[in-house]
Tab-separated table of C-alpha atoms in Angstrom:
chain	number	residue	atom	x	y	z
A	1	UNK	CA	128.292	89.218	104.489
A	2	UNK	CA	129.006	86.385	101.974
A	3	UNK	CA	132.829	85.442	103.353
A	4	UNK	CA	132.773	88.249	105.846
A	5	UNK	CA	130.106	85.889	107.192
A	6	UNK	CA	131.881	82.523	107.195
A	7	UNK	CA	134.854	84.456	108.986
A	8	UNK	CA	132.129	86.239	111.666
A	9	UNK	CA	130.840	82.379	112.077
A	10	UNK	CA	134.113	81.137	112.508
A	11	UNK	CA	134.996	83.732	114.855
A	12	UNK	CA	132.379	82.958	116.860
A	13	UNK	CA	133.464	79.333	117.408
A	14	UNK	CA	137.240	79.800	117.884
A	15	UNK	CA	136.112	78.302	121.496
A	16	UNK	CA	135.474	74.578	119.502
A	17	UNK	CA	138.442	74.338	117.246
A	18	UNK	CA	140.082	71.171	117.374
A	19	UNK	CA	142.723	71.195	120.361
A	20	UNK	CA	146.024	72.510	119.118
A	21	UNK	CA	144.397	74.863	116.638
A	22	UNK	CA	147.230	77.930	116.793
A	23	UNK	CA	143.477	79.679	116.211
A	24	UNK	CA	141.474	78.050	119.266
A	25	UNK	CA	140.270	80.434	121.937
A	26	UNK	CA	140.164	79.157	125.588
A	27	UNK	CA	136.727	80.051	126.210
A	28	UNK	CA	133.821	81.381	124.295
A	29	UNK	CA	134.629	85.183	122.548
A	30	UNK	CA	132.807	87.472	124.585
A	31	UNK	CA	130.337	88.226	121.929
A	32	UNK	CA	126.622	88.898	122.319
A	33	UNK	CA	125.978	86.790	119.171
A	34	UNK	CA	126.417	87.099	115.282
A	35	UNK	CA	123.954	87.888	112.632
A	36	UNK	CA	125.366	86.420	109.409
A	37	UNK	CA	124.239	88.057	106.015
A	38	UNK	CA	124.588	85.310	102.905
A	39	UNK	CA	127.580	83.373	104.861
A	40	UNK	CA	129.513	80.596	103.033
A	41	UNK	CA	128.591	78.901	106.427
A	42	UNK	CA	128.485	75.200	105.377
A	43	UNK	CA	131.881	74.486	103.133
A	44	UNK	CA	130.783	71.144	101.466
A	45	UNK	CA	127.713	72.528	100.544
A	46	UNK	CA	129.300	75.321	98.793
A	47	UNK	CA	131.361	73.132	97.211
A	48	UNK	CA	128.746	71.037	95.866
A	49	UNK	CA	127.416	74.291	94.500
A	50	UNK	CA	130.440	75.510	93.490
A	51	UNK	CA	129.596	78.697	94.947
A	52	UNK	CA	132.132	81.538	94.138
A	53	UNK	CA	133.538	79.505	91.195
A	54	UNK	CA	135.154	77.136	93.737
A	55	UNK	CA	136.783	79.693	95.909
A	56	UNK	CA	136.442	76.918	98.743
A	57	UNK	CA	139.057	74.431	97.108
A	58	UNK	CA	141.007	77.780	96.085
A	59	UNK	CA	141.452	78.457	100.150
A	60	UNK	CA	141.429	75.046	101.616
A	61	UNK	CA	143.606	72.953	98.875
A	62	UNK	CA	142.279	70.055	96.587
A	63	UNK	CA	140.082	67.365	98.025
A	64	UNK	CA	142.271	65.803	100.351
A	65	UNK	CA	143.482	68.485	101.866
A	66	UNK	CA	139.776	70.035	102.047
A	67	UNK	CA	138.991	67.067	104.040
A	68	UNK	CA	141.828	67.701	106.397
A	69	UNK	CA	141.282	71.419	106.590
A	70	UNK	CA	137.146	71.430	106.984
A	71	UNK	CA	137.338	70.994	110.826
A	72	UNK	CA	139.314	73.776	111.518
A	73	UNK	CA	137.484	76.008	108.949
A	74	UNK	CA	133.877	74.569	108.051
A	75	UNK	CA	130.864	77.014	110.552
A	76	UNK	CA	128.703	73.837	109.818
A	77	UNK	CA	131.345	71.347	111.589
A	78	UNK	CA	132.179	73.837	114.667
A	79	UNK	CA	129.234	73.401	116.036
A	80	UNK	CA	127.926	74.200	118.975
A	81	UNK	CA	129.154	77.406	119.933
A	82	UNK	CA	127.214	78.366	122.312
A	83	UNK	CA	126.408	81.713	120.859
A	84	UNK	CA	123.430	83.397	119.670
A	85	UNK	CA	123.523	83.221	115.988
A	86	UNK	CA	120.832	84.589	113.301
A	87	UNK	CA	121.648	83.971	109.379
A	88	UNK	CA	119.659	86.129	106.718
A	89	UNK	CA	119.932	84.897	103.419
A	90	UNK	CA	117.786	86.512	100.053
A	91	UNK	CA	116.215	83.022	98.554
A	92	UNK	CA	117.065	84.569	95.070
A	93	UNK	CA	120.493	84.632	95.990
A	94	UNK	CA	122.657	83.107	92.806
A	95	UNK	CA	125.591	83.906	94.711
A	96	UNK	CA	125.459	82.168	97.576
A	97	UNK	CA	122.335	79.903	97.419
A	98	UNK	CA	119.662	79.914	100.088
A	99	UNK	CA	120.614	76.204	100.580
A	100	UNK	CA	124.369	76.974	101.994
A	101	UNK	CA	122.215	78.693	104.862
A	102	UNK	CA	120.060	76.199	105.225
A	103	UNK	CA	122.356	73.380	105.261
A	104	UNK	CA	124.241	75.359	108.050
A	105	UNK	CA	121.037	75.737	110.276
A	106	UNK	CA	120.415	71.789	109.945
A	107	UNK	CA	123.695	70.867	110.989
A	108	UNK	CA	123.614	73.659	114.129
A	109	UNK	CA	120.186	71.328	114.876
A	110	UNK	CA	121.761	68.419	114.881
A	111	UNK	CA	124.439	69.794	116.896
A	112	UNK	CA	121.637	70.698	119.779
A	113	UNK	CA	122.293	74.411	118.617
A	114	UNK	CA	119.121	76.540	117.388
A	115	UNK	CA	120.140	79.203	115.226
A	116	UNK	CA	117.592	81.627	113.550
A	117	UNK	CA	117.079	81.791	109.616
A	118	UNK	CA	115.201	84.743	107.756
A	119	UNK	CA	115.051	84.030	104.389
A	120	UNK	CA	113.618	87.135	102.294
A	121	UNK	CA	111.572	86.293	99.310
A	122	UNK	CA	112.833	88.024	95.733
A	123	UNK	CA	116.052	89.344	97.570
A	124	UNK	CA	119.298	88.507	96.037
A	125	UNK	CA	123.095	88.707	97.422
A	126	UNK	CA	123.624	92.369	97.949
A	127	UNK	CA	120.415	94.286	99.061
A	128	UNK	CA	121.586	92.752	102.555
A	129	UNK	CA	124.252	95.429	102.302
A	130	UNK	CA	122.398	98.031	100.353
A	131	UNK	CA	121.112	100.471	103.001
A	132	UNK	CA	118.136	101.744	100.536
A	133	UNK	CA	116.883	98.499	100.197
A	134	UNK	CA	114.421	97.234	102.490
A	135	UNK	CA	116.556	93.799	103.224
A	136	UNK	CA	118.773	96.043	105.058
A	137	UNK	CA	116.100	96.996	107.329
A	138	UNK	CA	115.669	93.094	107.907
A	139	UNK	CA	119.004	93.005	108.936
A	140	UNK	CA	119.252	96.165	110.855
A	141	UNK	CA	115.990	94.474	113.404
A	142	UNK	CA	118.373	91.372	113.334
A	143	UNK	CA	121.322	92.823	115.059
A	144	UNK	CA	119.212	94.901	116.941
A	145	UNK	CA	117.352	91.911	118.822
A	146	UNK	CA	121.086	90.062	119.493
A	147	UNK	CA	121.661	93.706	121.152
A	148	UNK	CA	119.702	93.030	123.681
């Protein structure tokens, strides 16, 4: 959820790092896929949005060094993995906008890489975690079709 989701995406594609990455896997995780809840999963469009009050520059360094950094850190540049991947975002999300999530599933297009997007009307940023609410139950049917 939210970062836990950029680090589940980036987890996922330790396999594509750049060669030399300390980080970079030798083959794919052995992962049945990732359902990401509200991820930070495209960096410069957070950044743009200055989503989490610019938490992105505050881990990456100032724009140079962002620029540097993005390819070992950015979901939306490690692309494709080669894993199933489903994103569910809350389109009233103020936290992380709806469009972080969607910028993230265009670039995974472009990269020949189709990765599902639920987007739940009049859901914000945390009743993806809340197990009363019925977003959880959204998410709970996501993981449970990567299960199989």
């Amino acid at each position: 959820h939210s970062a836990g989701g950029h680090l589940a995406l980036w987890a996922a594609a330790r396999h594509v790092l750049p060669a030399g990455s300390p980080w970079r896997l030798p083959q794919p995780p052995p992962l049945r896929g990732v359902v990401a809840l509200a991820p930070i999963a495209d960096l410069v469009r957070a950044v743009e949005l200055d989503v989490c009050g610019g938490a992105i520059l505050q881990l990456l360094g100032d724009e140079e060094e962002f620029k540097q950094r993005r390819e070992s850190a950015d979901p939306a540049v490690l692309l494709p993995t080669g894993i199933a991947t489903a994103v569910v975002q809350g389109r009233t999300d103020l936290t992380v906008p709806h469009t972080v999530s969607e910028a993230f599933v265009d670039a995974a297009g472009r990269a020949g890489e189709m990765v599902g997007l639920t987007l739940l009307e009049e859901v914000g940023h945390f009743p993806l975690i809340d197990p009363a609410a019925d977003a959880c139950a959204v998410v709970a049917e996501e993981i449970a079709q990567l299960a199989w």
